[in-house]
Amino acid sequence: PEPIPDYTQCLNTELNGLRLGIPKEYFVEGMQAEVAQAIQAAISKLEGLGARVEWEVSLPHTRYALALYYIIAPSEASANLARYDGVKYGFSYKEADSMWEALEKTRQYGFGAEVKRRIMLGTYALSAGMEIHPRSNHSKSKIGLET
């Protein structure tokens, strides 16, 4: 395997010529003062290293990010966790009388309550078909174009 580069060597590198955009949508009403101060301190440090900070950057679709997360993340989780049936991957319930009971108990005991909620929400989002998921993919790609 290739050696892992020591990225910490670059932490004090001059950043002359680097332009950084600070999206105005990320500074929201009600932001904790400590958070705003930490961001400002980081920006000052970057400017001190030579970076040029652009304050008029806008990512207008930021307001949809949380709603999209609550559709996309559970959908992805549901699809990815489907393989954990106890046969080939993951926890396997061993004291079952039938294959169907083993599958049921594996899911019942192998996943926590929050994981089950996310699987159910994701399964619903995926099964809703054209009403939810394709729009979220469109929005996901549209937001990806902004960054």
JSON list of C-alpha atoms in Angstrom, two decimals:
[
{"chain": "A", "resi": 1, "resn": "PRO", "atom": "CA", "xyz": [0.00, 0.00, 0.00]},
{"chain": "A", "resi": 2, "resn": "GLU", "atom": "CA", "xyz": [0.99, 3.60, -0.59]},
{"chain": "A", "resi": 3, "resn": "PRO", "atom": "CA", "xyz": [2.21, 5.59, 2.41]},
{"chain": "A", "resi": 4, "resn": "ILE", "atom": "CA", "xyz": [-0.25, 8.14, 3.73]},
{"chain": "A", "resi": 5, "resn": "PRO", "atom": "CA", "xyz": [0.99, 11.70, 3.15]},
{"chain": "A", "resi": 6, "resn": "ASP", "atom": "CA", "xyz": [1.52, 13.87, 6.23]},
{"chain": "A", "resi": 7, "resn": "TYR", "atom": "CA", "xyz": [-1.12, 16.49, 5.53]},
{"chain": "A", "resi": 8, "resn": "THR", "atom": "CA", "xyz": [-0.34, 18.31, 8.78]},
{"chain": "A", "resi": 9, "resn": "GLN", "atom": "CA", "xyz": [2.80, 19.70, 7.11]},
{"chain": "A", "resi": 10, "resn": "CYS", "atom": "CA", "xyz": [0.53, 21.93, 5.03]},
{"chain": "A", "resi": 11, "resn": "LEU", "atom": "CA", "xyz": [-1.26, 23.52, 7.98]},
{"chain": "A", "resi": 12, "resn": "ASN", "atom": "CA", "xyz": [1.05, 26.53, 8.04]},
{"chain": "A", "resi": 13, "resn": "THR", "atom": "CA", "xyz": [1.48, 26.83, 4.28]},
{"chain": "A", "resi": 14, "resn": "GLU", "atom": "CA", "xyz": [0.94, 30.25, 2.75]},
{"chain": "A", "resi": 15, "resn": "LEU", "atom": "CA", "xyz": [-2.36, 30.48, 0.95]},
{"chain": "A", "resi": 16, "resn": "ASN", "atom": "CA", "xyz": [-1.49, 33.33, -1.42]},
{"chain": "A", "resi": 17, "resn": "GLY", "atom": "CA", "xyz": [-3.86, 33.34, -4.37]},
{"chain": "A", "resi": 18, "resn": "LEU", "atom": "CA", "xyz": [-6.47, 31.07, -2.77]},
{"chain": "A", "resi": 19, "resn": "ARG", "atom": "CA", "xyz": [-10.00, 32.51, -2.92]},
{"chain": "A", "resi": 20, "resn": "LEU", "atom": "CA", "xyz": [-12.50, 31.32, -0.33]},
{"chain": "A", "resi": 21, "resn": "GLY", "atom": "CA", "xyz": [-16.22, 31.97, -0.54]},
{"chain": "A", "resi": 22, "resn": "ILE", "atom": "CA", "xyz": [-18.20, 32.38, 2.66]},
{"chain": "A", "resi": 23, "resn": "PRO", "atom": "CA", "xyz": [-21.90, 31.75, 1.86]},
{"chain": "A", "resi": 24, "resn": "LYS", "atom": "CA", "xyz": [-24.06, 34.43, 3.44]},
{"chain": "A", "resi": 25, "resn": "GLU", "atom": "CA", "xyz": [-26.80, 31.83, 4.01]},
{"chain": "A", "resi": 26, "resn": "TYR", "atom": "CA", "xyz": [-24.58, 30.11, 6.58]},
{"chain": "A", "resi": 27, "resn": "PHE", "atom": "CA", "xyz": [-24.81, 33.10, 8.92]},
{"chain": "A", "resi": 28, "resn": "VAL", "atom": "CA", "xyz": [-28.34, 32.67, 10.17]},
{"chain": "A", "resi": 29, "resn": "GLU", "atom": "CA", "xyz": [-30.38, 34.55, 12.71]},
{"chain": "A", "resi": 30, "resn": "GLY", "atom": "CA", "xyz": [-29.97, 32.96, 16.10]},
{"chain": "A", "resi": 31, "resn": "MET", "atom": "CA", "xyz": [-26.47, 31.64, 15.43]},
{"chain": "A", "resi": 32, "resn": "GLN", "atom": "CA", "xyz": [-24.61, 31.27, 18.71]},
{"chain": "A", "resi": 33, "resn": "ALA", "atom": "CA", "xyz": [-22.08, 34.04, 19.29]},
{"chain": "A", "resi": 34, "resn": "GLU", "atom": "CA", "xyz": [-19.35, 31.48, 20.04]},
{"chain": "A", "resi": 35, "resn": "VAL", "atom": "CA", "xyz": [-19.91, 29.81, 16.66]},
{"chain": "A", "resi": 36, "resn": "ALA", "atom": "CA", "xyz": [-19.76, 33.13, 14.80]},
{"chain": "A", "resi": 37, "resn": "GLN", "atom": "CA", "xyz": [-16.59, 34.07, 16.70]},
{"chain": "A", "resi": 38, "resn": "ALA", "atom": "CA", "xyz": [-14.94, 30.72, 15.92]},
{"chain": "A", "resi": 39, "resn": "ILE", "atom": "CA", "xyz": [-15.77, 31.10, 12.23]},
{"chain": "A", "resi": 40, "resn": "GLN", "atom": "CA", "xyz": [-14.44, 34.66, 12.20]},
{"chain": "A", "resi": 41, "resn": "ALA", "atom": "CA", "xyz": [-11.23, 33.53, 13.95]},
{"chain": "A", "resi": 42, "resn": "ALA", "atom": "CA", "xyz": [-10.73, 30.79, 11.34]},
{"chain": "A", "resi": 43, "resn": "ILE", "atom": "CA", "xyz": [-11.34, 33.27, 8.52]},
{"chain": "A", "resi": 44, "resn": "SER", "atom": "CA", "xyz": [-8.85, 35.71, 10.06]},
{"chain": "A", "resi": 45, "resn": "LYS", "atom": "CA", "xyz": [-6.27, 32.93, 10.29]},
{"chain": "A", "resi": 46, "resn": "LEU", "atom": "CA", "xyz": [-6.84, 32.01, 6.62]},
{"chain": "A", "resi": 47, "resn": "GLU", "atom": "CA", "xyz": [-6.54, 35.66, 5.59]},
{"chain": "A", "resi": 48, "resn": "GLY", "atom": "CA", "xyz": [-3.34, 35.92, 7.63]},
{"chain": "A", "resi": 49, "resn": "LEU", "atom": "CA", "xyz": [-1.96, 33.03, 5.59]},
{"chain": "A", "resi": 50, "resn": "GLY", "atom": "CA", "xyz": [-2.73, 34.90, 2.36]},
{"chain": "A", "resi": 51, "resn": "ALA", "atom": "CA", "xyz": [-6.20, 33.68, 1.37]},
{"chain": "A", "resi": 52, "resn": "ARG", "atom": "CA", "xyz": [-8.65, 36.15, -0.13]},
{"chain": "A", "resi": 53, "resn": "VAL", "atom": "CA", "xyz": [-12.13, 35.82, 1.39]},
{"chain": "A", "resi": 54, "resn": "GLU", "atom": "CA", "xyz": [-15.21, 36.61, -0.70]},
{"chain": "A", "resi": 55, "resn": "TRP", "atom": "CA", "xyz": [-18.20, 37.57, 1.45]},
{"chain": "A", "resi": 56, "resn": "GLU", "atom": "CA", "xyz": [-20.81, 38.03, -1.27]},
{"chain": "A", "resi": 57, "resn": "VAL", "atom": "CA", "xyz": [-21.11, 34.35, -2.15]},
{"chain": "A", "resi": 58, "resn": "SER", "atom": "CA", "xyz": [-24.66, 33.00, -2.18]},
{"chain": "A", "resi": 59, "resn": "LEU", "atom": "CA", "xyz": [-25.94, 29.43, -2.15]},
{"chain": "A", "resi": 60, "resn": "PRO", "atom": "CA", "xyz": [-29.69, 30.08, -2.36]},
{"chain": "A", "resi": 61, "resn": "HIS", "atom": "CA", "xyz": [-30.70, 26.41, -2.18]},
{"chain": "A", "resi": 62, "resn": "THR", "atom": "CA", "xyz": [-29.14, 26.03, 1.27]},
{"chain": "A", "resi": 63, "resn": "ARG", "atom": "CA", "xyz": [-32.60, 26.45, 2.79]},
{"chain": "A", "resi": 64, "resn": "TYR", "atom": "CA", "xyz": [-33.62, 23.09, 1.30]},
{"chain": "A", "resi": 65, "resn": "ALA", "atom": "CA", "xyz": [-30.62, 21.17, 2.62]},
{"chain": "A", "resi": 66, "resn": "LEU", "atom": "CA", "xyz": [-32.16, 19.89, 5.86]},
{"chain": "A", "resi": 67, "resn": "ALA", "atom": "CA", "xyz": [-35.41, 18.79, 4.20]},
{"chain": "A", "resi": 68, "resn": "LEU", "atom": "CA", "xyz": [-33.43, 17.00, 1.49]},
{"chain": "A", "resi": 69, "resn": "TYR", "atom": "CA", "xyz": [-31.24, 15.35, 4.11]},
{"chain": "A", "resi": 70, "resn": "TYR", "atom": "CA", "xyz": [-34.30, 13.89, 5.82]},
{"chain": "A", "resi": 71, "resn": "ILE", "atom": "CA", "xyz": [-35.38, 12.29, 2.55]},
{"chain": "A", "resi": 72, "resn": "ILE", "atom": "CA", "xyz": [-32.07, 11.33, 0.96]},
{"chain": "A", "resi": 73, "resn": "ALA", "atom": "CA", "xyz": [-30.20, 9.99, 4.03]},
{"chain": "A", "resi": 74, "resn": "PRO", "atom": "CA", "xyz": [-32.92, 7.54, 5.16]},
{"chain": "A", "resi": 75, "resn": "SER", "atom": "CA", "xyz": [-33.46, 6.43, 1.55]},
{"chain": "A", "resi": 76, "resn": "GLU", "atom": "CA", "xyz": [-29.76, 5.66, 1.21]},
{"chain": "A", "resi": 77, "resn": "ALA", "atom": "CA", "xyz": [-29.70, 3.97, 4.63]},
{"chain": "A", "resi": 78, "resn": "SER", "atom": "CA", "xyz": [-32.71, 1.83, 3.75]},
{"chain": "A", "resi": 79, "resn": "ALA", "atom": "CA", "xyz": [-31.16, 0.71, 0.47]},
{"chain": "A", "resi": 80, "resn": "ASN", "atom": "CA", "xyz": [-27.74, 0.04, 2.01]},
{"chain": "A", "resi": 81, "resn": "LEU", "atom": "CA", "xyz": [-29.00, -1.78, 5.10]},
{"chain": "A", "resi": 82, "resn": "ALA", "atom": "CA", "xyz": [-31.24, -4.12, 3.11]},
{"chain": "A", "resi": 83, "resn": "ARG", "atom": "CA", "xyz": [-28.34, -6.55, 2.72]},
{"chain": "A", "resi": 84, "resn": "TYR", "atom": "CA", "xyz": [-27.99, -7.00, 6.50]},
{"chain": "A", "resi": 85, "resn": "ASP", "atom": "CA", "xyz": [-30.37, -9.94, 6.73]},
{"chain": "A", "resi": 86, "resn": "GLY", "atom": "CA", "xyz": [-28.19, -12.17, 8.90]},
{"chain": "A", "resi": 87, "resn": "VAL", "atom": "CA", "xyz": [-27.51, -14.60, 6.07]},
{"chain": "A", "resi": 88, "resn": "LYS", "atom": "CA", "xyz": [-24.38, -13.12, 4.54]},
{"chain": "A", "resi": 89, "resn": "TYR", "atom": "CA", "xyz": [-23.85, -9.84, 6.41]},
{"chain": "A", "resi": 90, "resn": "GLY", "atom": "CA", "xyz": [-24.30, -8.57, 9.94]},
{"chain": "A", "resi": 91, "resn": "PHE", "atom": "CA", "xyz": [-25.83, -9.96, 13.10]},
{"chain": "A", "resi": 92, "resn": "SER", "atom": "CA", "xyz": [-27.64, -13.29, 12.80]},
{"chain": "A", "resi": 93, "resn": "TYR", "atom": "CA", "xyz": [-30.32, -14.52, 15.21]},
{"chain": "A", "resi": 94, "resn": "LYS", "atom": "CA", "xyz": [-29.44, -18.18, 15.82]},
{"chain": "A", "resi": 95, "resn": "GLU", "atom": "CA", "xyz": [-32.31, -19.57, 17.94]},
{"chain": "A", "resi": 96, "resn": "ALA", "atom": "CA", "xyz": [-35.04, -19.47, 15.29]},
{"chain": "A", "resi": 97, "resn": "ASP", "atom": "CA", "xyz": [-37.29, -22.35, 14.27]},
{"chain": "A", "resi": 98, "resn": "SER", "atom": "CA", "xyz": [-37.58, -21.21, 10.66]},
{"chain": "A", "resi": 99, "resn": "MET", "atom": "CA", "xyz": [-35.78, -19.08, 8.11]},
{"chain": "A", "resi": 100, "resn": "TRP", "atom": "CA", "xyz": [-38.57, -16.48, 8.24]},
{"chain": "A", "resi": 101, "resn": "GLU", "atom": "CA", "xyz": [-38.33, -16.23, 12.02]},
{"chain": "A", "resi": 102, "resn": "ALA", "atom": "CA", "xyz": [-34.55, -15.90, 11.75]},
{"chain": "A", "resi": 103, "resn": "LEU", "atom": "CA", "xyz": [-34.91, -13.02, 9.26]},
{"chain": "A", "resi": 104, "resn": "GLU", "atom": "CA", "xyz": [-37.54, -11.32, 11.42]},
{"chain": "A", "resi": 105, "resn": "LYS", "atom": "CA", "xyz": [-35.57, -11.67, 14.67]},
{"chain": "A", "resi": 106, "resn": "THR", "atom": "CA", "xyz": [-32.31, -10.64, 13.00]},
{"chain": "A", "resi": 107, "resn": "ARG", "atom": "CA", "xyz": [-33.89, -7.34, 11.99]},
{"chain": "A", "resi": 108, "resn": "GLN", "atom": "CA", "xyz": [-35.75, -7.01, 15.29]},
{"chain": "A", "resi": 109, "resn": "TYR", "atom": "CA", "xyz": [-32.68, -7.45, 17.48]},
{"chain": "A", "resi": 110, "resn": "GLY", "atom": "CA", "xyz": [-29.93, -6.44, 15.06]},
{"chain": "A", "resi": 111, "resn": "PHE", "atom": "CA", "xyz": [-31.06, -2.85, 14.52]},
{"chain": "A", "resi": 112, "resn": "GLY", "atom": "CA", "xyz": [-31.69, -0.19, 17.15]},
{"chain": "A", "resi": 113, "resn": "ALA", "atom": "CA", "xyz": [-34.85, 1.91, 17.32]},
{"chain": "A", "resi": 114, "resn": "GLU", "atom": "CA", "xyz": [-33.38, 4.92, 15.47]},
{"chain": "A", "resi": 115, "resn": "VAL", "atom": "CA", "xyz": [-31.99, 2.74, 12.68]},
{"chain": "A", "resi": 116, "resn": "LYS", "atom": "CA", "xyz": [-35.40, 1.08, 12.28]},
{"chain": "A", "resi": 117, "resn": "ARG", "atom": "CA", "xyz": [-37.08, 4.51, 12.08]},
{"chain": "A", "resi": 118, "resn": "ARG", "atom": "CA", "xyz": [-34.65, 5.59, 9.38]},
{"chain": "A", "resi": 119, "resn": "ILE", "atom": "CA", "xyz": [-35.14, 2.37, 7.44]},
{"chain": "A", "resi": 120, "resn": "MET", "atom": "CA", "xyz": [-38.93, 2.80, 7.58]},
{"chain": "A", "resi": 121, "resn": "LEU", "atom": "CA", "xyz": [-38.75, 6.44, 6.49]},
{"chain": "A", "resi": 122, "resn": "GLY", "atom": "CA", "xyz": [-36.31, 5.57, 3.71]},
{"chain": "A", "resi": 123, "resn": "THR", "atom": "CA", "xyz": [-38.42, 2.66, 2.53]},
{"chain": "A", "resi": 124, "resn": "TYR", "atom": "CA", "xyz": [-41.44, 4.95, 2.42]},
{"chain": "A", "resi": 125, "resn": "ALA", "atom": "CA", "xyz": [-39.55, 7.65, 0.52]},
{"chain": "A", "resi": 126, "resn": "LEU", "atom": "CA", "xyz": [-38.28, 5.12, -2.02]},
{"chain": "A", "resi": 127, "resn": "SER", "atom": "CA", "xyz": [-41.67, 3.46, -2.42]},
{"chain": "A", "resi": 128, "resn": "ALA", "atom": "CA", "xyz": [-43.39, 6.81, -2.94]},
{"chain": "A", "resi": 129, "resn": "GLY", "atom": "CA", "xyz": [-41.68, 6.75, -6.32]},
{"chain": "A", "resi": 130, "resn": "MET", "atom": "CA", "xyz": [-42.10, 9.77, -8.54]},
{"chain": "A", "resi": 131, "resn": "GLU", "atom": "CA", "xyz": [-43.59, 11.86, -5.75]},
{"chain": "A", "resi": 132, "resn": "ILE", "atom": "CA", "xyz": [-40.44, 12.15, -3.62]},
{"chain": "A", "resi": 133, "resn": "HIS", "atom": "CA", "xyz": [-37.23, 10.47, -4.67]},
{"chain": "A", "resi": 134, "resn": "PRO", "atom": "CA", "xyz": [-36.64, 11.75, -8.24]},
{"chain": "A", "resi": 135, "resn": "ARG", "atom": "CA", "xyz": [-37.18, 15.31, -7.06]},
{"chain": "A", "resi": 136, "resn": "SER", "atom": "CA", "xyz": [-34.72, 14.79, -4.25]},
{"chain": "A", "resi": 137, "resn": "ASN", "atom": "CA", "xyz": [-32.17, 13.45, -6.73]},
{"chain": "A", "resi": 138, "resn": "HIS", "atom": "CA", "xyz": [-32.76, 16.51, -8.91]},
{"chain": "A", "resi": 139, "resn": "SER", "atom": "CA", "xyz": [-32.38, 18.80, -5.91]},
{"chain": "A", "resi": 140, "resn": "LYS", "atom": "CA", "xyz": [-29.31, 16.89, -4.74]},
{"chain": "A", "resi": 141, "resn": "SER", "atom": "CA", "xyz": [-27.66, 17.36, -8.12]},
{"chain": "A", "resi": 142, "resn": "LYS", "atom": "CA", "xyz": [-28.73, 21.00, -8.28]},
{"chain": "A", "resi": 143, "resn": "ILE", "atom": "CA", "xyz": [-27.23, 21.71, -4.87]},
{"chain": "A", "resi": 144, "resn": "GLY", "atom": "CA", "xyz": [-24.10, 19.82, -5.93]},
{"chain": "A", "resi": 145, "resn": "LEU", "atom": "CA", "xyz": [-23.73, 22.24, -8.83]},
{"chain": "A", "resi": 146, "resn": "GLU", "atom": "CA", "xyz": [-23.68, 25.17, -6.40]},
{"chain": "A", "resi": 147, "resn": "THR", "atom": "CA", "xyz": [-20.68, 23.96, -4.43]}
]
